[in-house]
Amino acid sequence: MQPAIDRGPLRDTLPRTRTMAGFFKSLFNKITNRAEIDWDELEADLIGADLGVRPAGAIIDELKDLGRKISAEDVVETARRHLSAKLPADAPALAPRPDGKPFVILVVGVNGTGKTTSTAKLGNWLKKKGHPVVLAAADTFRAAAVEQLQRWGDRLGLPVVKGAPNADPSSVCYNAHQKAISDGAHFLLCDTAGRIHTRHNLMEELTKIRRTIAKQDETAPHLTLLVVDATTGSNALQQAKEFHKASPLDGLVVTKLDGSGKGGIAVTIHDQLGIPPRFIGTGEEPDAFSVFEKDKFVQEIL
Ligand SMILES: Nc1nc2c(ncn2[C@@H]2O[C@H](COP(=O)(O)OP(=O)(O)O)[C@@H](O)[C@H]2O)c(=O)[nH]1
Ligand SMILES: [Mg+2]
C-alpha cells in the first residue's frame, strides 16, 4: 500500500484547482517516493509549468546547491522566490481622472483569449466600486461579438454602445467616448476585435482607434490592456510582442487561470517586455475576476 503523502506545512497554501493539484501530486510522488532526484525531469516539469527555460535552470541550480536531499517544499519555495523576484508589485489601483473626463481603457488581444468576457467583468468590478461605466462594442467584424457584449451589459446593468453591423470600430469608440463624457461616466471600456497579430491592417486599425479616441481627450486612451489566455503558454509572449509594437501595452489581463496552473507566462512577459499583469480571470462568471496581487498570484500558480 502507498503511504499517505504528508504535505506538512504546505497544506494550507496548496492550490485548490484540479490541474495545479495535479502538478503538486506528481512533484510529491517524484520527490518523496524516489531515492534519487531526476533533475532533468524536474527541470522539464518547471518549464512545462511555463516558468521559462532560464528561470527553470536557475531554480534547479539553486536546489542542487542545497547539497542535501531536497523536498517538494524546497522546490516550491525556491520557485516561488524566483517568480516573486521577476514580478512587479501589486497592480496600482484604477482611479477616475481628476479632470472629470472618462478614464479610457482599450482591451486588445487575439480571438478567444477572453477580451469580451474580461471587458464585462472589469466593468462589473468598477461598477461595484461605485463607478459609472460605459462599454463600447468595437468588435464590429462579428455580429455575435456585439451581441455577446450586449448580453453582458443587460445582465450586469452596464450601458453598451454599438454601431451598425460592420461599422468602423473607431466610430463606435468615438460615439461611446462621447456618451461616456456626456453621462459623466468614470470609465469607458472598449472591447476590440480579435486581431490576428500578424495581420498588419488589423494592427493599423488599432492605431486608428487610438487616434480617434484622442480626438475628444488628447490624454486618452489611458490604459491599454492585452488579454492573454494562460493556457496558451509561450504563444502569449509572441502575441504580447506583436501588440506592443503596434499599440503600447500598459498591462495584462491573464485569463483562464482556473483551467491551468500555467500563469508562468505572465512572469515571462513581464520579465521580457516589462508589461505588468493587472487583472486575473479565473472563470466564466462575472466575479471570477480579481486585481493582480503578487503574493497571491505566486501562491496560486505554484
Ligand atoms: N475558464 C475560463 N473561461 C474564460 C475566462 N475568460 C474567458 N473565458 C471563456 O473563453 C471564451 C472566449 O471568451 P471571449 O470573451 O469571447 O474572448 P474574445 O474572443 O477574446 O472576446 C468564452 O467561452 C469565455 O467564457 C476565464 O478566466 N476562465
Ligand atoms: Mg470578443
Short mmCIF file of C-alpha atoms and ligand atoms in Angstrom, two decimals:
data_model
loop_
_atom_site.label_atom_id
_atom_site.label_comp_id
_atom_site.label_asym_id
_atom_site.label_seq_id
_atom_site.Cartn_x
_atom_site.Cartn_y
_atom_site.Cartn_z
CA MET A 1 0.00 0.00 0.00
CA GLN A 2 1.23 3.50 -0.78
CA PRO A 3 1.96 5.57 2.32
CA ALA A 4 -0.14 8.72 2.64
CA ILE A 5 1.74 11.77 1.46
CA ASP A 6 2.43 14.16 4.30
CA ARG A 7 2.14 17.63 2.83
CA GLY A 8 3.27 19.14 6.11
CA PRO A 9 3.36 22.93 6.38
CA LEU A 10 2.37 23.35 2.73
CA ARG A 11 -1.12 22.06 3.38
CA ASP A 12 -2.62 25.49 3.92
CA THR A 13 -1.08 27.06 0.89
CA LEU A 14 -1.74 24.28 -1.59
CA PRO A 15 -3.55 25.44 -4.67
CA ARG A 16 -7.09 24.35 -4.96
CA THR A 17 -7.56 23.83 -8.66
CA ARG A 18 -7.53 20.48 -10.29
CA THR A 19 -4.62 21.00 -12.63
CA MET A 20 -2.38 22.65 -10.09
CA ALA A 21 -3.07 19.89 -7.58
CA GLY A 22 -2.02 17.50 -10.36
CA PHE A 23 1.28 19.33 -10.71
CA PHE A 24 1.83 19.01 -6.97
CA LYS A 25 0.87 15.39 -6.80
CA SER A 26 3.38 14.42 -9.43
CA LEU A 27 6.00 16.59 -7.76
CA PHE A 28 5.43 14.95 -4.39
CA ASN A 29 5.46 11.50 -5.92
CA LYS A 30 8.64 12.13 -7.82
CA ILE A 31 10.47 13.64 -4.89
CA THR A 32 9.08 11.71 -1.96
CA ASN A 33 8.96 8.23 -3.39
CA ARG A 34 12.29 8.11 -5.15
CA ALA A 35 15.77 7.58 -3.86
CA GLU A 36 17.34 9.86 -6.50
CA ILE A 37 16.03 13.10 -7.93
CA ASP A 38 15.77 13.12 -11.71
CA TRP A 39 16.95 16.70 -12.23
CA ASP A 40 16.23 16.73 -15.96
CA GLU A 41 12.70 15.59 -15.38
CA LEU A 42 12.18 18.18 -12.64
CA GLU A 43 13.53 20.92 -14.89
CA ALA A 44 11.20 19.79 -17.69
CA ASP A 45 8.27 19.93 -15.24
CA LEU A 46 9.13 23.51 -14.30
CA ILE A 47 9.44 24.50 -17.95
CA GLY A 48 6.15 22.69 -18.59
CA ALA A 49 4.53 24.94 -15.97
CA ASP A 50 5.61 27.88 -18.17
CA LEU A 51 8.18 29.18 -15.71
CA GLY A 52 10.55 29.79 -18.60
CA VAL A 53 13.71 27.93 -19.59
CA ARG A 54 16.23 30.23 -17.90
CA PRO A 55 14.32 30.57 -14.61
CA ALA A 56 13.79 26.80 -14.51
CA GLY A 57 17.53 26.31 -14.93
CA ALA A 58 18.28 28.81 -12.17
CA ILE A 59 15.83 27.10 -9.81
CA ILE A 60 17.41 23.71 -10.50
CA ASP A 61 20.92 25.10 -9.89
CA GLU A 62 19.87 26.59 -6.59
CA LEU A 63 18.24 23.33 -5.49
CA LYS A 64 21.36 21.35 -6.41
CA ASP A 65 23.44 23.82 -4.39
CA LEU A 66 21.47 22.94 -1.27
CA GLY A 67 23.67 19.83 -1.19
CA ARG A 68 21.10 17.63 0.53
CA LYS A 69 18.06 15.58 -0.38
CA ILE A 70 15.51 18.14 -1.44
CA SER A 71 11.85 18.05 -0.55
CA ALA A 72 8.84 19.14 -2.58
CA GLU A 73 8.67 22.15 -0.24
CA ASP A 74 12.19 23.13 -1.29
CA VAL A 75 11.14 23.09 -4.94
CA VAL A 76 8.01 25.13 -4.37
CA GLU A 77 9.62 27.68 -2.08
CA THR A 78 12.58 28.19 -4.41
CA ALA A 79 10.33 28.51 -7.45
CA ARG A 80 8.10 30.99 -5.63
CA ARG A 81 11.07 33.11 -4.63
CA HIS A 82 12.30 33.20 -8.22
CA LEU A 83 8.88 34.13 -9.57
CA SER A 84 8.40 36.82 -6.94
CA ALA A 85 11.69 38.44 -7.88
CA LYS A 86 10.56 38.68 -11.51
CA LEU A 87 7.08 40.03 -10.89
CA PRO A 88 6.11 43.65 -10.26
CA ALA A 89 4.50 44.79 -7.04
CA ASP A 90 0.70 44.61 -6.72
CA ALA A 91 -1.15 46.41 -9.50
CA PRO A 92 -1.84 50.10 -8.77
CA ALA A 93 -5.49 50.99 -8.12
CA LEU A 94 -7.58 52.29 -11.02
CA ALA A 95 -8.82 55.77 -10.22
CA PRO A 96 -11.15 58.12 -12.10
CA ARG A 97 -9.50 61.03 -13.89
CA PRO A 98 -9.05 64.16 -11.80
CA ASP A 99 -10.35 66.28 -14.73
CA GLY A 100 -13.75 64.55 -14.63
CA LYS A 101 -13.37 63.05 -18.10
CA PRO A 102 -13.66 59.28 -18.50
CA PHE A 103 -10.63 57.10 -17.95
CA VAL A 104 -10.46 55.19 -21.24
CA ILE A 105 -9.36 51.57 -21.31
CA LEU A 106 -8.67 49.74 -24.55
CA VAL A 107 -8.96 45.95 -24.35
CA VAL A 108 -6.95 44.16 -27.05
CA GLY A 109 -5.77 40.65 -27.89
CA VAL A 110 -6.28 37.77 -30.28
CA ASN A 111 -9.60 35.97 -30.67
CA GLY A 112 -10.79 33.72 -27.90
CA THR A 113 -8.44 34.94 -25.19
CA GLY A 114 -11.33 36.42 -23.19
CA LYS A 115 -11.49 40.10 -24.22
CA THR A 116 -15.26 40.44 -24.25
CA THR A 117 -15.67 38.47 -21.03
CA SER A 118 -12.89 40.43 -19.33
CA THR A 119 -14.33 43.77 -20.52
CA ALA A 120 -17.65 42.84 -18.93
CA LYS A 121 -16.01 41.56 -15.74
CA LEU A 122 -13.88 44.69 -15.41
CA GLY A 123 -16.95 46.87 -15.98
CA ASN A 124 -18.77 44.95 -13.28
CA TRP A 125 -15.82 45.24 -10.90
CA LEU A 126 -15.65 49.02 -11.42
CA LYS A 127 -19.41 49.41 -11.09
CA LYS A 128 -19.33 47.57 -7.77
CA LYS A 129 -16.79 50.12 -6.60
CA GLY A 130 -19.35 52.80 -7.37
CA HIS A 131 -18.03 53.99 -10.73
CA PRO A 132 -20.37 54.69 -13.67
CA VAL A 133 -19.05 52.73 -16.67
CA VAL A 134 -19.76 52.70 -20.43
CA LEU A 135 -18.83 49.74 -22.64
CA ALA A 136 -18.02 50.11 -26.34
CA ALA A 137 -18.69 47.11 -28.59
CA ALA A 138 -15.88 47.81 -31.05
CA ASP A 139 -15.51 44.25 -32.31
CA THR A 140 -17.73 45.05 -35.27
CA PHE A 141 -16.42 42.24 -37.50
CA ARG A 142 -18.59 39.65 -35.87
CA ALA A 143 -22.23 40.36 -35.06
CA ALA A 144 -22.02 37.67 -32.39
CA ALA A 145 -19.33 39.63 -30.57
CA VAL A 146 -21.54 42.73 -30.35
CA GLU A 147 -24.47 40.62 -29.12
CA GLN A 148 -22.24 38.92 -26.59
CA LEU A 149 -21.20 42.24 -25.05
CA GLN A 150 -24.80 43.47 -25.15
CA ARG A 151 -25.91 40.36 -23.23
CA TRP A 152 -23.27 41.04 -20.60
CA GLY A 153 -24.37 44.67 -20.43
CA ASP A 154 -28.00 43.63 -19.89
CA ARG A 155 -27.02 41.09 -17.27
CA LEU A 156 -24.74 43.43 -15.33
CA GLY A 157 -26.64 46.67 -15.86
CA LEU A 158 -23.92 48.36 -17.90
CA PRO A 159 -24.66 50.62 -20.91
CA VAL A 160 -23.26 49.29 -24.19
CA VAL A 161 -22.62 51.49 -27.25
CA LYS A 162 -22.84 49.63 -30.55
CA GLY A 163 -22.58 50.52 -34.24
CA ALA A 164 -24.37 49.18 -37.27
CA PRO A 165 -23.09 45.77 -38.47
CA ASN A 166 -19.58 46.18 -39.90
CA ALA A 167 -19.42 49.76 -38.65
CA ASP A 168 -15.99 51.31 -38.34
CA PRO A 169 -14.74 50.29 -34.87
CA SER A 170 -13.15 53.74 -34.47
CA SER A 171 -16.51 55.43 -34.88
CA VAL A 172 -18.07 53.11 -32.30
CA CYS A 173 -15.33 54.07 -29.85
CA TYR A 174 -15.79 57.75 -30.71
CA ASN A 175 -19.55 57.60 -30.07
CA ALA A 176 -19.08 55.62 -26.88
CA HIS A 177 -16.49 58.14 -25.69
CA GLN A 178 -18.91 60.97 -26.41
CA LYS A 179 -21.64 59.21 -24.41
CA ALA A 180 -19.24 58.48 -21.55
CA ILE A 181 -18.25 62.18 -21.45
CA SER A 182 -21.83 63.49 -21.55
CA ASP A 183 -23.05 60.90 -18.99
CA GLY A 184 -20.17 61.71 -16.66
CA ALA A 185 -19.00 58.08 -16.70
CA HIS A 186 -15.77 57.47 -14.80
CA PHE A 187 -14.62 54.72 -17.12
CA LEU A 188 -15.01 53.80 -20.77
CA LEU A 189 -14.04 50.24 -21.70
CA CYS A 190 -13.54 49.45 -25.38
CA ASP A 191 -13.79 45.80 -26.41
CA THR A 192 -11.92 45.46 -29.72
CA ALA A 193 -11.77 42.82 -32.44
CA GLY A 194 -9.54 39.77 -32.10
CA ARG A 195 -6.75 40.94 -34.25
CA ILE A 196 -4.64 38.23 -35.73
CA HIS A 197 -1.36 39.69 -34.61
CA THR A 198 0.44 39.01 -37.87
CA ARG A 199 -2.13 40.91 -39.92
CA HIS A 200 -0.79 44.38 -40.48
CA ASN A 201 -4.11 46.02 -41.42
CA LEU A 202 -5.71 44.92 -38.19
CA MET A 203 -2.88 46.48 -36.21
CA GLU A 204 -3.38 49.64 -38.25
CA GLU A 205 -6.99 49.65 -37.22
CA LEU A 206 -5.92 49.62 -33.60
CA THR A 207 -3.75 52.66 -34.26
CA LYS A 208 -6.74 54.38 -35.82
CA ILE A 209 -8.90 53.61 -32.78
CA ARG A 210 -6.26 55.21 -30.56
CA ARG A 211 -6.12 58.30 -32.75
CA THR A 212 -9.91 58.62 -32.78
CA ILE A 213 -10.18 58.26 -29.00
CA ALA A 214 -7.58 61.02 -28.61
CA LYS A 215 -9.78 63.45 -30.57
CA GLN A 216 -12.07 64.08 -27.60
CA ASP A 217 -9.34 63.81 -24.99
CA GLU A 218 -5.73 64.01 -26.07
CA THR A 219 -4.63 62.09 -22.96
CA ALA A 220 -6.76 59.06 -23.94
CA PRO A 221 -6.60 56.08 -24.10
CA HIS A 222 -5.25 55.97 -20.56
CA LEU A 223 -4.68 52.24 -20.32
CA THR A 224 -4.29 49.52 -22.94
CA LEU A 225 -4.74 46.01 -21.62
CA LEU A 226 -3.67 42.92 -23.53
CA VAL A 227 -5.76 39.88 -22.70
CA VAL A 228 -3.72 36.68 -22.69
CA ASP A 229 -5.01 33.16 -22.22
CA ALA A 230 -2.76 31.47 -19.66
CA THR A 231 -3.35 28.07 -21.23
CA THR A 232 -1.66 29.07 -24.50
CA GLY A 233 1.81 29.26 -22.98
CA SER A 234 4.61 30.79 -24.98
CA ASN A 235 2.28 31.81 -27.81
CA ALA A 236 1.11 34.59 -25.49
CA LEU A 237 4.65 36.04 -25.39
CA GLN A 238 4.65 36.32 -29.19
CA GLN A 239 1.23 38.00 -29.10
CA ALA A 240 2.45 40.47 -26.49
CA LYS A 241 5.49 41.35 -28.65
CA GLU A 242 3.38 41.99 -31.75
CA PHE A 243 0.71 44.03 -30.00
CA HIS A 244 3.26 46.01 -28.03
CA LYS A 245 4.84 47.12 -31.32
CA ALA A 246 1.52 48.30 -32.75
CA SER A 247 -0.01 49.79 -29.64
CA PRO A 248 1.96 50.32 -26.42
CA LEU A 249 0.60 47.99 -23.77
CA ASP A 250 0.25 49.05 -20.15
CA GLY A 251 -0.79 45.79 -18.62
CA LEU A 252 -2.08 42.26 -18.96
CA VAL A 253 -5.32 40.55 -18.14
CA VAL A 254 -4.31 36.94 -17.59
CA THR A 255 -7.35 34.74 -18.19
CA LYS A 256 -8.28 31.07 -17.71
CA LEU A 257 -6.07 30.59 -14.70
CA ASP A 258 -8.80 28.26 -13.48
CA GLY A 259 -8.07 25.93 -16.38
CA SER A 260 -4.35 25.57 -15.88
CA GLY A 261 -1.60 26.21 -13.39
CA LYS A 262 0.35 27.92 -16.15
CA GLY A 263 0.35 31.53 -15.04
CA GLY A 264 4.11 31.47 -15.55
CA ILE A 265 3.66 33.12 -18.94
CA ALA A 266 2.76 36.38 -17.17
CA VAL A 267 6.11 36.26 -15.41
CA THR A 268 7.91 35.74 -18.71
CA ILE A 269 6.04 38.58 -20.44
CA HIS A 270 6.81 40.96 -17.60
CA ASP A 271 10.42 39.83 -17.49
CA GLN A 272 10.99 40.26 -21.23
CA LEU A 273 8.74 43.19 -22.14
CA GLY A 274 8.14 44.97 -18.85
CA ILE A 275 4.35 44.69 -19.20
CA PRO A 276 2.87 44.05 -15.75
CA PRO A 277 -0.11 41.80 -15.00
CA ARG A 278 -3.04 43.96 -13.85
CA PHE A 279 -6.03 41.62 -13.66
CA ILE A 280 -6.64 37.89 -13.37
CA GLY A 281 -9.52 35.87 -14.81
CA THR A 282 -10.41 32.61 -13.11
CA GLY A 283 -13.67 31.56 -14.69
CA GLU A 284 -16.59 32.46 -16.90
CA GLU A 285 -18.72 34.09 -14.22
CA PRO A 286 -18.53 37.85 -13.63
CA ASP A 287 -16.99 37.54 -10.17
CA ALA A 288 -14.22 35.23 -11.37
CA PHE A 289 -12.00 38.27 -11.74
CA SER A 290 -9.54 39.98 -9.48
CA VAL A 291 -6.86 42.58 -9.42
CA PHE A 292 -3.29 41.23 -9.64
CA GLU A 293 -1.70 40.70 -6.24
CA LYS A 294 1.81 39.36 -6.41
CA ASP A 295 1.91 37.08 -3.35
CA LYS A 296 -1.48 35.59 -4.04
CA PHE A 297 -0.61 35.05 -7.69
CA VAL A 298 2.63 33.26 -6.87
CA GLN A 299 0.86 31.05 -4.31
CA GLU A 300 -1.82 30.17 -6.79
CA ILE A 301 0.25 29.35 -9.81
CA LEU A 302 2.64 27.13 -7.86
N1 LIG B 1 -12.49 29.18 -17.76
C1 LIG B 1 -12.42 30.44 -18.18
N2 LIG B 1 -13.00 30.79 -19.33
C2 LIG B 1 -12.90 32.07 -19.73
C3 LIG B 1 -12.22 33.05 -18.98
N3 LIG B 1 -12.30 34.23 -19.66
C4 LIG B 1 -13.00 33.98 -20.78
N4 LIG B 1 -13.37 32.68 -20.84
C5 LIG B 1 -14.12 31.98 -21.90
O1 LIG B 1 -13.33 31.99 -23.09
C6 LIG B 1 -14.17 32.05 -24.23
C7 LIG B 1 -13.75 33.22 -25.12
O2 LIG B 1 -14.01 34.43 -24.42
P1 LIG B 1 -14.35 35.79 -25.15
O3 LIG B 1 -14.51 36.82 -24.09
O4 LIG B 1 -15.47 35.62 -26.11
O5 LIG B 1 -12.99 36.02 -25.96
P2 LIG B 1 -12.63 37.13 -27.04
O6 LIG B 1 -12.76 36.47 -28.39
O7 LIG B 1 -11.21 37.50 -26.76
O8 LIG B 1 -13.55 38.28 -26.85
C8 LIG B 1 -15.59 32.18 -23.71
O9 LIG B 1 -16.18 30.91 -23.74
C9 LIG B 1 -15.41 32.67 -22.29
O10 LIG B 1 -16.47 32.29 -21.46
C10 LIG B 1 -11.60 32.65 -17.73
O11 LIG B 1 -10.95 33.42 -16.99
N5 LIG B 1 -11.73 31.33 -17.39
MG MG B 2 -14.82 39.23 -28.16
#
